[in-house]
mmCIF file of C-alpha atoms and ligand atoms in Angstrom:
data_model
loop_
_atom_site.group_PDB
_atom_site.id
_atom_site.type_symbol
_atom_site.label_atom_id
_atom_site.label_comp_id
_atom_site.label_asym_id
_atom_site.label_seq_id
_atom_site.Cartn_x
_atom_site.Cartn_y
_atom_site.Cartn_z
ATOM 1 C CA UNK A 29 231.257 59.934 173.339
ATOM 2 C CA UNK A 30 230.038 59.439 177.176
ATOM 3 C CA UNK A 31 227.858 55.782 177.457
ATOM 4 C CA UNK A 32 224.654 56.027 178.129
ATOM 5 C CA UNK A 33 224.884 54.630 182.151
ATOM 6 C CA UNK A 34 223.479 51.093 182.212
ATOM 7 C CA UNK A 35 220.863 51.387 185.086
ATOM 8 C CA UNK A 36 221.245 47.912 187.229
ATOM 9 C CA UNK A 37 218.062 46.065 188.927
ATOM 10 C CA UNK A 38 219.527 46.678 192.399
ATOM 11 C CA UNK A 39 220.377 50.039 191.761
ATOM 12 C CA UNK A 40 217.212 50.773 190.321
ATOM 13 C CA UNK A 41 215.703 49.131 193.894
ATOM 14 C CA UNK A 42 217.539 50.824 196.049
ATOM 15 C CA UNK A 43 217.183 54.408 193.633
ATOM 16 C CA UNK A 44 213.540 53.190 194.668
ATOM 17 C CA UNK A 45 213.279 52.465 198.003
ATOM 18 C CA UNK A 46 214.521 56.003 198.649
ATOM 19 C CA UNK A 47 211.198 57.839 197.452
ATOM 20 C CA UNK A 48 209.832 55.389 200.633
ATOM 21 C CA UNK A 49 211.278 57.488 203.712
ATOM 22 C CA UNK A 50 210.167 54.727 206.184
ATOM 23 C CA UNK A 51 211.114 51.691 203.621
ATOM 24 C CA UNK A 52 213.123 49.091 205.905
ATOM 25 C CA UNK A 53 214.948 47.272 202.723
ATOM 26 C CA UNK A 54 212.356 44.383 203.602
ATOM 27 C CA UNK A 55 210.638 44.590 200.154
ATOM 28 C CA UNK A 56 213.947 45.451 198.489
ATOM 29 C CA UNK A 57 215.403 41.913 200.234
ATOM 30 C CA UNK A 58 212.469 39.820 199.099
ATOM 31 C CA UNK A 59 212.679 41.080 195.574
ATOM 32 C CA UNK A 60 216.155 40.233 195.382
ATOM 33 C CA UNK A 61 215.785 36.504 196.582
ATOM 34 C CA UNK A 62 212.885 36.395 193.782
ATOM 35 C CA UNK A 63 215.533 37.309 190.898
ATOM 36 C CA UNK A 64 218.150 35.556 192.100
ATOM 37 C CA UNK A 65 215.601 32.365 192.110
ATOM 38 C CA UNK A 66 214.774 33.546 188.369
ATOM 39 C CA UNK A 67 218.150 33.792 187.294
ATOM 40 C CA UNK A 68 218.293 29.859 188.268
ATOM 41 C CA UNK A 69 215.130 29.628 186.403
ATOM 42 C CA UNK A 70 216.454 31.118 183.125
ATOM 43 C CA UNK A 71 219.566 29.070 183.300
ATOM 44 C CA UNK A 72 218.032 25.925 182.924
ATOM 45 C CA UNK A 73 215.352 27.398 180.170
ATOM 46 C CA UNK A 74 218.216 28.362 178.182
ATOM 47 C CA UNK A 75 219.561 24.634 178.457
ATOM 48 C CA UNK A 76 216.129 22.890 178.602
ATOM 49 C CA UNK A 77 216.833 22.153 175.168
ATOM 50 C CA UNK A 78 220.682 20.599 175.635
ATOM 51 C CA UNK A 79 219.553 18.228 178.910
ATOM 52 C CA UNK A 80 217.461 15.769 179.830
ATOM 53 C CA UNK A 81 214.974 18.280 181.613
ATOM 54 C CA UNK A 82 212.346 18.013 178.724
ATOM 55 C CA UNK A 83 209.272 16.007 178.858
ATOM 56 C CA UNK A 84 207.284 15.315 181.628
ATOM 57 C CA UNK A 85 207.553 14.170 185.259
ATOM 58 C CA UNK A 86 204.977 11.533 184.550
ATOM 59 C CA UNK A 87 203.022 13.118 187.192
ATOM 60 C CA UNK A 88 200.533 15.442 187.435
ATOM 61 C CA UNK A 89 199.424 19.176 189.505
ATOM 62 C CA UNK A 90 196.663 19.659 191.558
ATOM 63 C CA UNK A 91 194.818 20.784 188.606
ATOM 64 C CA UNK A 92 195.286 17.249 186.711
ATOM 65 C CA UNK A 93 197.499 19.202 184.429
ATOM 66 C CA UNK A 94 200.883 17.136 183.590
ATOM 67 C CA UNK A 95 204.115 18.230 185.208
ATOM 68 C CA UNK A 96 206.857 19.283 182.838
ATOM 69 C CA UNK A 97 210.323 18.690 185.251
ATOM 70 C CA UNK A 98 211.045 22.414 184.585
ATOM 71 C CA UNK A 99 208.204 23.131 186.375
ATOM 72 C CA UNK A 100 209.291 21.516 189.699
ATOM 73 C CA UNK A 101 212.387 22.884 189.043
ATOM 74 C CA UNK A 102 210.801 26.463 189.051
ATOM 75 C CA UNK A 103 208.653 25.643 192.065
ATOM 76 C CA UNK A 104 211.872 24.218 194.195
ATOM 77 C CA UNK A 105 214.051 27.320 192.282
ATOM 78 C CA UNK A 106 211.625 29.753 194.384
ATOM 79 C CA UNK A 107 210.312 28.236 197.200
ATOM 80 C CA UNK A 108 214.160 27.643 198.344
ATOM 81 C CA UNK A 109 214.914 31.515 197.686
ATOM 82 C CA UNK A 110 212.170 32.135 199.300
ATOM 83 C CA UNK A 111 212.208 30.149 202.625
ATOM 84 C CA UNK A 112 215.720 31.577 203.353
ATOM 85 C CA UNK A 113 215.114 35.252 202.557
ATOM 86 C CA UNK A 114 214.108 35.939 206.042
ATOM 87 C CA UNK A 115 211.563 38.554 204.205
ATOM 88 C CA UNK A 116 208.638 36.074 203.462
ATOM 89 C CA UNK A 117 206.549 33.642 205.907
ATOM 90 C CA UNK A 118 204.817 31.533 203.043
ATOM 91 C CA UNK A 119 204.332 30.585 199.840
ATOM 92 C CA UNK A 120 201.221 30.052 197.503
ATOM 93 C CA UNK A 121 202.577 28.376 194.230
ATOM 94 C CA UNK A 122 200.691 27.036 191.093
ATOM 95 C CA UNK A 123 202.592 23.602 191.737
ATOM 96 C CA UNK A 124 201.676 23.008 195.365
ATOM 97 C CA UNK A 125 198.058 22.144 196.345
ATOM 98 C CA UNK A 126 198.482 23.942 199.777
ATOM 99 C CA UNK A 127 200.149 27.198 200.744
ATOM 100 C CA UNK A 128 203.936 26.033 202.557
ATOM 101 C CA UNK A 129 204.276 28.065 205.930
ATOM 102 C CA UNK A 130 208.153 28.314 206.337
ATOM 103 C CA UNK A 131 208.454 27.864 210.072
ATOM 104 C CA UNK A 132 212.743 28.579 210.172
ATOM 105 C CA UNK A 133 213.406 31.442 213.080
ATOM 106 C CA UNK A 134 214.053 33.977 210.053
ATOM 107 C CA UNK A 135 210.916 33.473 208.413
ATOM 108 C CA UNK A 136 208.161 32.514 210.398
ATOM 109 C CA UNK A 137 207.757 36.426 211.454
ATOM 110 C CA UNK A 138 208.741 37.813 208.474
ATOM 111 C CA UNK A 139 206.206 40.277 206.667
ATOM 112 C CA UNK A 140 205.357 38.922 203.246
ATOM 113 C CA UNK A 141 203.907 36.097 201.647
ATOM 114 C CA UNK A 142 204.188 35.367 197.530
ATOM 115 C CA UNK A 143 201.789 34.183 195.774
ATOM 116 C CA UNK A 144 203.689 32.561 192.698
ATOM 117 C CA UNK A 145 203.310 30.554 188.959
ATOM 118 C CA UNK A 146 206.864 29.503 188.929
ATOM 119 C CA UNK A 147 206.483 28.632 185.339
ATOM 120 C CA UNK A 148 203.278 29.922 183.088
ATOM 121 C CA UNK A 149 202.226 28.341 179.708
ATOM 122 C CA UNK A 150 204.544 25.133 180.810
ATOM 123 C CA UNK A 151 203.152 23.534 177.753
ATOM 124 C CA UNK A 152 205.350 25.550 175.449
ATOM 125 C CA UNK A 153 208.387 24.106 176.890
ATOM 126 C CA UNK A 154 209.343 21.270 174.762
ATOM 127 C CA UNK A 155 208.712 23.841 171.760
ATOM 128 C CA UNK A 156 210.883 26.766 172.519
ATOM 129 C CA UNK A 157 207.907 28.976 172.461
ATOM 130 C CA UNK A 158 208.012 31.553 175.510
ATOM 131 C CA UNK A 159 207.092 30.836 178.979
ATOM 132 C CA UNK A 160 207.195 32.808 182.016
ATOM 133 C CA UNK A 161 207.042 33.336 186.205
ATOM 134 C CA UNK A 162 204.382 35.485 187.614
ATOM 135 C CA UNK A 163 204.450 36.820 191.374
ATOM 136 C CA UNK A 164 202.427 38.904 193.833
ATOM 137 C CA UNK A 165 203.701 39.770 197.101
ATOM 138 C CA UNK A 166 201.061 40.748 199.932
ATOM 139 C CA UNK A 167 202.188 42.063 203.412
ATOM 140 C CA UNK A 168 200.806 38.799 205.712
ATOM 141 C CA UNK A 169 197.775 39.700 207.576
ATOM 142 C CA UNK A 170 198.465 37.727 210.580
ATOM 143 C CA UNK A 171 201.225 39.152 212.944
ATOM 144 C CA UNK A 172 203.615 36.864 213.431
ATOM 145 C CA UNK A 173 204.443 33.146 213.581
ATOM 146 C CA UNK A 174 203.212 30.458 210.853
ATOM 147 C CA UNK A 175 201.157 32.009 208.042
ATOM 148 C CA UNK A 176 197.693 30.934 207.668
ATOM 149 C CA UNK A 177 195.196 30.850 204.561
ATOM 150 C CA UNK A 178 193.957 34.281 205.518
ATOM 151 C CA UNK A 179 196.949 35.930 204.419
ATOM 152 C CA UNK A 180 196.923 34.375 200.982
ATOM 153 C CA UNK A 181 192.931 35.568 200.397
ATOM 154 C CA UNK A 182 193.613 39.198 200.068
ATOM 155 C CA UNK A 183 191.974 41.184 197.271
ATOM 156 C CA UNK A 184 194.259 42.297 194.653
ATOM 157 C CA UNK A 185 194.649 46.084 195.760
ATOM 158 C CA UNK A 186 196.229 44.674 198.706
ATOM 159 C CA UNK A 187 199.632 43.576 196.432
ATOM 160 C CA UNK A 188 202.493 45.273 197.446
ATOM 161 C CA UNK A 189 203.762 44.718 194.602
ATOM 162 C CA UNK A 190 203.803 42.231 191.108
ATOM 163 C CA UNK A 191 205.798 40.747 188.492
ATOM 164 C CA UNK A 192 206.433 38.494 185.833
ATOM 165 C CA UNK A 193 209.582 37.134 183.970
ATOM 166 C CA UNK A 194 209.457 36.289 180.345
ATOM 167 C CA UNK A 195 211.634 33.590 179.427
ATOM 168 C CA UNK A 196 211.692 34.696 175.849
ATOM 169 C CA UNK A 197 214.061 35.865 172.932
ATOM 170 C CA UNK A 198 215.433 37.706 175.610
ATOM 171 C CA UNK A 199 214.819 37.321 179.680
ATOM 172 C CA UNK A 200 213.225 40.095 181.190
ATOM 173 C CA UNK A 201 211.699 41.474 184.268
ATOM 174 C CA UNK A 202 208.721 43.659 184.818
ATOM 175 C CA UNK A 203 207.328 44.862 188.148
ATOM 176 C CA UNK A 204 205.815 46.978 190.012
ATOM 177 C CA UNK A 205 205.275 48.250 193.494
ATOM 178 C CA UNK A 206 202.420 50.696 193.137
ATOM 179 C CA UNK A 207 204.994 53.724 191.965
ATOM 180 C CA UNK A 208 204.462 53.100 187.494
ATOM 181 C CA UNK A 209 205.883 49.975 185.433
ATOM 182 C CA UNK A 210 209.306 49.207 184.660
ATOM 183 C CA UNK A 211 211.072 46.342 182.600
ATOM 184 C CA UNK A 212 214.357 45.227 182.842
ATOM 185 C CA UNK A 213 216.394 43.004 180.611
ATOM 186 C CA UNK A 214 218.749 40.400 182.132
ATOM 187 C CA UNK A 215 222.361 40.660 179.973
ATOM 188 C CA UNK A 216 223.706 37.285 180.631
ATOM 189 C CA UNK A 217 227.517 38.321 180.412
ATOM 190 C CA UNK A 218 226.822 39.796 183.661
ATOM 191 C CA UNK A 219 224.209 38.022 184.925
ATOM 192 C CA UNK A 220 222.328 41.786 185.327
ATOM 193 C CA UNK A 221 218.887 42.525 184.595
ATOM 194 C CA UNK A 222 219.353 46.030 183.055
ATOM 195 C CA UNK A 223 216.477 48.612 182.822
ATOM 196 C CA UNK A 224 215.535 48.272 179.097
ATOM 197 C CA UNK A 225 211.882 49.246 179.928
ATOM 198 C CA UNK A 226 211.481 53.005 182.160
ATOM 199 C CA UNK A 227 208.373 53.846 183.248
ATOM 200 C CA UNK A 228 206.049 51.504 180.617
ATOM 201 C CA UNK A 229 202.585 52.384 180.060
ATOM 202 C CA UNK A 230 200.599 50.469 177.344
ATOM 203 C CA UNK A 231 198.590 52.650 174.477
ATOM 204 C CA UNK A 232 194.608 53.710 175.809
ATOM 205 C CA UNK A 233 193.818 51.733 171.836
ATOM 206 C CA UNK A 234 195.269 48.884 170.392
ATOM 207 C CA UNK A 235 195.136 46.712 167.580
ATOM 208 C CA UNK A 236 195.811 43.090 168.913
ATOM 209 C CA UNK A 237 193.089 41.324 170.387
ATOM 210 C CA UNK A 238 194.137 37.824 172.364
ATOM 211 C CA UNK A 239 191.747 34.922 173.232
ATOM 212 C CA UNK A 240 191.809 31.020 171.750
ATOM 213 C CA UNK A 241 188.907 31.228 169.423
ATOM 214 C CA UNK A 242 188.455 27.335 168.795
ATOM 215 C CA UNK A 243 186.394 27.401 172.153
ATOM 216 C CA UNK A 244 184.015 30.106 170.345
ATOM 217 C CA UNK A 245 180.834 27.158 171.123
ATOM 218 C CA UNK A 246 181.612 28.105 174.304
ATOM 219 C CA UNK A 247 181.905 31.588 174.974
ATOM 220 C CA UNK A 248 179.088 33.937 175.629
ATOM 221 C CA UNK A 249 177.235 35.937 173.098
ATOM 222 C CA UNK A 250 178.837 39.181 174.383
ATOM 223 C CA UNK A 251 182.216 37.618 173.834
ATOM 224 C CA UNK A 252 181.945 36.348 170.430
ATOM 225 C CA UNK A 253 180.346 39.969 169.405
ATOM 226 C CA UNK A 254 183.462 42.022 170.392
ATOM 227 C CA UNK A 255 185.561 39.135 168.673
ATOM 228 C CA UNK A 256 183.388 39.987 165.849
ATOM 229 C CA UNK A 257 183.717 43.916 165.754
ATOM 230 C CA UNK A 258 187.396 43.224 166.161
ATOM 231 C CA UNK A 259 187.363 41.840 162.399
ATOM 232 C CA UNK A 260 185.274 44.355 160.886
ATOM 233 C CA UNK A 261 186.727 46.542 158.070
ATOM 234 C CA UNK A 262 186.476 49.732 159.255
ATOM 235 C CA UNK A 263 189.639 52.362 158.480
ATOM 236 C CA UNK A 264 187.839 54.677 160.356
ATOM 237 C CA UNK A 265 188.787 52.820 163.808
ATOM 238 C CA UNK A 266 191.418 51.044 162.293
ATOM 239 C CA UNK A 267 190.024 47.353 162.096
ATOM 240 C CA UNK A 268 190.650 44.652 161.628
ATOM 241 C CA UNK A 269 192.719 44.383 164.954
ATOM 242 C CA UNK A 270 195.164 41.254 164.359
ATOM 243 C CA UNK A 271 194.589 38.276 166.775
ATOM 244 C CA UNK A 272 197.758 37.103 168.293
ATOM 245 C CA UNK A 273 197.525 34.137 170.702
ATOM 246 C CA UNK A 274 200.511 32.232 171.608
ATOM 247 C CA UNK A 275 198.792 30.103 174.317
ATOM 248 C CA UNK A 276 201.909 31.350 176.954
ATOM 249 C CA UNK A 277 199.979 34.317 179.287
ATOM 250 C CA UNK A 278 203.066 36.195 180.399
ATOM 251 C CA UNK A 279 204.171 36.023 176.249
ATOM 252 C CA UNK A 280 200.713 37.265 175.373
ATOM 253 C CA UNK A 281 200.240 40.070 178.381
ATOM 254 C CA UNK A 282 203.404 41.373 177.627
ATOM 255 C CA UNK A 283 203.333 42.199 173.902
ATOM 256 C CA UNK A 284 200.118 43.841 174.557
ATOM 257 C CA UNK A 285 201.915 45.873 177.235
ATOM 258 C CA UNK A 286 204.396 47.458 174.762
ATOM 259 C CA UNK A 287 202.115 47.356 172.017
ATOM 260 C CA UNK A 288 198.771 47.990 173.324
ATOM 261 C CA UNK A 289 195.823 45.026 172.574
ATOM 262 C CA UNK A 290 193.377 42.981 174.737
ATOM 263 C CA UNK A 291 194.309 39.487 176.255
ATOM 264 C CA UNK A 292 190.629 37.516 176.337
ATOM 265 C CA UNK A 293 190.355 34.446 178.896
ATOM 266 C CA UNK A 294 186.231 34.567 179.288
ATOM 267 C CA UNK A 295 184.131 32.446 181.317
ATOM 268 C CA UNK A 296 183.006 29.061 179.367
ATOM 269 C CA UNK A 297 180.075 27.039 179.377
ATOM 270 C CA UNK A 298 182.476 24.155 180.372
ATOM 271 C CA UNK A 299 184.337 26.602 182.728
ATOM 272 C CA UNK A 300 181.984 29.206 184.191
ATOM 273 C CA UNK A 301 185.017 30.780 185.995
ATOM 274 C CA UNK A 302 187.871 30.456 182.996
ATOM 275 C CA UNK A 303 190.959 28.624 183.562
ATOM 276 C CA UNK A 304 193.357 31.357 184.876
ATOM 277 C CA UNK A 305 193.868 31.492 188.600
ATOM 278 C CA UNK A 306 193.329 34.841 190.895
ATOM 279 C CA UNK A 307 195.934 34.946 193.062
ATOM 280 C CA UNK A 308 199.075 34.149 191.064
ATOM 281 C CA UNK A 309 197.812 35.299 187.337
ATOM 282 C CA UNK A 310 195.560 37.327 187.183
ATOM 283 C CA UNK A 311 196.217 39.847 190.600
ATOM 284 C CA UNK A 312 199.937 40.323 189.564
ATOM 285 C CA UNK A 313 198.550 41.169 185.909
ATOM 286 C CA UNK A 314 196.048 43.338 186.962
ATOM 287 C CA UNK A 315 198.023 45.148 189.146
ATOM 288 C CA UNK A 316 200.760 45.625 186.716
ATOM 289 C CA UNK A 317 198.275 46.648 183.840
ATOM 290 C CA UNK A 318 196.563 49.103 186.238
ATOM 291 C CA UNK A 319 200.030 51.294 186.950
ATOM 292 C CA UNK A 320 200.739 51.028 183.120
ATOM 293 C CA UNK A 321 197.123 53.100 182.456
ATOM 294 C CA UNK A 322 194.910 49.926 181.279
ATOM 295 C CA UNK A 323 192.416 47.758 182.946
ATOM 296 C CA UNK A 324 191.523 44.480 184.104
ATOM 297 C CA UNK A 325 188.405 43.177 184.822
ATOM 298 C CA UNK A 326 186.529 39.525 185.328
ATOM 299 C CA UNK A 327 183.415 41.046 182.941
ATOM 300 C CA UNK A 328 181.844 41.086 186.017
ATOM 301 C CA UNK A 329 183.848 43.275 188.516
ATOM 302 C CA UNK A 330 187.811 44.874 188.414
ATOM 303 C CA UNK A 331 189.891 41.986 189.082
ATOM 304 C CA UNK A 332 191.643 43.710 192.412
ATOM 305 C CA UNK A 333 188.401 43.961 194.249
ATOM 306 C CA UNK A 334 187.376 40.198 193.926
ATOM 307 C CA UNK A 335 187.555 38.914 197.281
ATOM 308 C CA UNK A 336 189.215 35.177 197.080
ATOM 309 C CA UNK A 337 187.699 32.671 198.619
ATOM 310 C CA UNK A 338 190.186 29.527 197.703
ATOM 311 C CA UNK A 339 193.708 29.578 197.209
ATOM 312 C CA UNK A 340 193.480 28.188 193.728
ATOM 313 C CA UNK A 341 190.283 29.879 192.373
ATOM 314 C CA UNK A 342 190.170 30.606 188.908
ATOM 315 C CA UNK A 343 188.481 34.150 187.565
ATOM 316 C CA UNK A 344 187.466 35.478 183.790
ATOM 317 C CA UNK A 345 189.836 37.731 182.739
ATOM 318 C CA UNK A 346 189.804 40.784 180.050
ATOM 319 C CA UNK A 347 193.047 42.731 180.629
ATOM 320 C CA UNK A 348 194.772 45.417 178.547
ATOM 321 C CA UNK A 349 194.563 48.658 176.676
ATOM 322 C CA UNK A 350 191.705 51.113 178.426
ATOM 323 C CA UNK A 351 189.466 51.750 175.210
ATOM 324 C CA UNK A 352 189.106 47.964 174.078
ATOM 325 C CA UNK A 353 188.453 46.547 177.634
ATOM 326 C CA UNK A 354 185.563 49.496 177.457
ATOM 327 C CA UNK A 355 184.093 48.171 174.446
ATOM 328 C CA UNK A 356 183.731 44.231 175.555
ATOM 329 C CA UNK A 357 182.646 45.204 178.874
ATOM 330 C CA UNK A 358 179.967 47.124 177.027
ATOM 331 C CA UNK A 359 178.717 44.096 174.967
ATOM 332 C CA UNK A 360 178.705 42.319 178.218
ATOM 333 C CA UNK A 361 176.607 44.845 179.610
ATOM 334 C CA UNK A 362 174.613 44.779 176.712
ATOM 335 C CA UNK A 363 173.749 40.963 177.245
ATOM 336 C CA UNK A 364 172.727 41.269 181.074
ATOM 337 C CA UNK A 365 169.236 42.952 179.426
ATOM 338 C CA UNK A 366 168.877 40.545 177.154
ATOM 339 C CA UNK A 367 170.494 37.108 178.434
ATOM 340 C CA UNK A 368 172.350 34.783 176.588
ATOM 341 C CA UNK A 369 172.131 31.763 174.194
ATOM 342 C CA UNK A 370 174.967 30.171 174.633
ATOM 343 C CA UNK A 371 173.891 29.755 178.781
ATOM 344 C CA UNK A 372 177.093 31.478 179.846
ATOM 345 C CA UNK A 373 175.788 34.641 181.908
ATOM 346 C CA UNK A 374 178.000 37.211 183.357
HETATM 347 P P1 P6P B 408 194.392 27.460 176.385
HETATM 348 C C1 P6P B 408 199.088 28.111 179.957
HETATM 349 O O1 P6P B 408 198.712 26.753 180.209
HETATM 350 C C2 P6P B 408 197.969 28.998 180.494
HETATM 351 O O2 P6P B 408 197.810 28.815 181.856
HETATM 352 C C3 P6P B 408 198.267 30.460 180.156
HETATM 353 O O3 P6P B 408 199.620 30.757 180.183
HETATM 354 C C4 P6P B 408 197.687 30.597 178.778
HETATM 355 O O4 P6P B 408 197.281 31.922 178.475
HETATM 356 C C5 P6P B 408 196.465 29.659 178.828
HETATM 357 O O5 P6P B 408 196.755 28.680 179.819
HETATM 358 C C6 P6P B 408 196.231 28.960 177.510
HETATM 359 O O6 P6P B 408 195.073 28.167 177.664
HETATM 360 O O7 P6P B 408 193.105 26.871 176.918
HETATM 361 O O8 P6P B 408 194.116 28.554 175.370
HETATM 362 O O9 P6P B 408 195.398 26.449 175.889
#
């Protein structure tokens, strides 16, 4: 019986960078020196549990959020792939109030900057549940020497291209660089990510809907209606969807990927922009969601065509299957004629 060939991540990128006649391996390079910087990442996951690497740093992010050590781990796992790749001139991370400008000879020309959360839904860590890296890559906009802040606040559609890893059951890899989805799963006895995942494009309906309902007080009318028509019985359009919220993004976007659904994280009356950032959550998401045939949008406008106007600025976001981002962008619409009790507007 001939074996199905086991399609690797490199040979997938360079299989890839051939339908790009005038690719220079740049992209290709930079990729790399992200995955190798995940494989690091996932090694110390897997042991998180075994070494003292648990609990927190007893400090705290620029968001006043508490530092797990696996997070700085993550951050210094990327940023050092990243300042010797020779491919990328900066870095915007989650863990770093500023953007770092990496001024060695190699990089301070180089093409790309990254806009990365080295480790999403941190706060999952110390209970096995799963967490994840999200990136976004954006050609610089400046021509050469150090990077500046301009060339991190680029609208989405600018990506060249996005990923996450899911530090999960199993490690994987999705990306994209504008040409479809695909996933790859890492198979530790060769320290490979595999393709596991060709070509993924999430259903136009689902049945999962995604948001943390205990800050319902908070949410707008519009909201809490599409949370409601999402438990009606109705065969007909088979409801009620199931709510599944794990609390991790990258766990929660990617289920709804393979299985179609809605991921929820709305403006608040405490929040009036939600908690997720733009530039290293919600673009690579977006961007990813887009090539697999769904949509992401802040309620307000597609997520790709907010202009940023702060490196750490957070955005609404509804993101997922095509036919249920529809329907709560229409009970948002709904609510601009008639306003809003709850004093959240859209
Ligand atoms: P809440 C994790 O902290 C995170 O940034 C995302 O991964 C996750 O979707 C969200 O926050 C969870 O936030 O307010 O529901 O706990």
């Amino acid at each position: 019986m001939i074996n199905k060939k086991v399609v690797t991540l490199n040979e997938f990128i360079i299989e890839e960078q051939k339908g790009f006649p005038y690719a220079t391996g740049e992209l290709s390079s930079l990729l790399r020196d992200i995955v190798f910087a995940a494989k690091l990442v996932n090694r110390e996951v897997n042991k998180a549990g075994l070494v003292d690497i648990l609990g927190t740093t007893g400090s705290s992010n620029v968001h006043g959020e508490e530092v797990k050590k696996l997070d700085v781990f993550a951050h210094e796992q990327f940023v050092n792939s990243l300042r010797t790749s020779g491919e990328c001139c900066g870095v915007a991370s989650e863990e770093s109030p500023d953007f770092l400008s990496f001024d060695n000879e190699r990089a301070k020309n180089a093409k790309y900057v990254v806009c990365i959360d080295p480790l999403d839904g941190s706060s999952n860590i110390d209970v096995n549940v799963s967490i994840g890296t999200i990136f976004s890559i954006l050609e610089r906009k400046t021509i050469s020497g150090p990077c500046v802040l301009e060339d991190f606040l680029q609208a989405g559609f600018r990506q060249v291209a996005a990923g996450y890893v899911v530090y999960g059951a199993a490690t994987l890899l999705v990306y994209t660089t504008g040409d479809g989805v695909n996933g790859f799963t890492l198979d530790p006895s060769i320290g490979e990510f595999c393709l596991s995942h060709p070509d993924i494009k999430i259903p136009e309906k689902g049945k999962i809907y995604s948001i943390n309902e205990s800050y319902r007080a908070r949410f707008a009318d519009s909201v809490n209606q599409f949370v409601d028509y999402c438990k009606v019985e109705d065969k007909a359009s088979n409801r009620p969807y199931s709510c599944r919220y794990i609390g991790s993004m990258v766990a929660d976007f990617h289920r709804n990927l393979l299985k179609g659904g809605i991921f929820m994280y709305p403006a608040m009356s405490t929040h009036p922009n939600g908690k997720l950032r733009l530039l290293y959550e919600c673009n690579p998401m977006a961007f990813i969601i887009e090539q697999a045939g769904g949509l992401a949008t802040s309620g307000e406008q597609r997520i790709m065509e907010i202009s940023p106007q702060e490196l750490h600025q957070r955005t609404p976001i509804f993101i997922g299957s095509k036919e249920m981002v529809y329907k709560v962008v229409e009970y948002i619409n709904q609510e601009k004629l008639v306003g809003s009790v709850n004093g959240v507007s859209h």
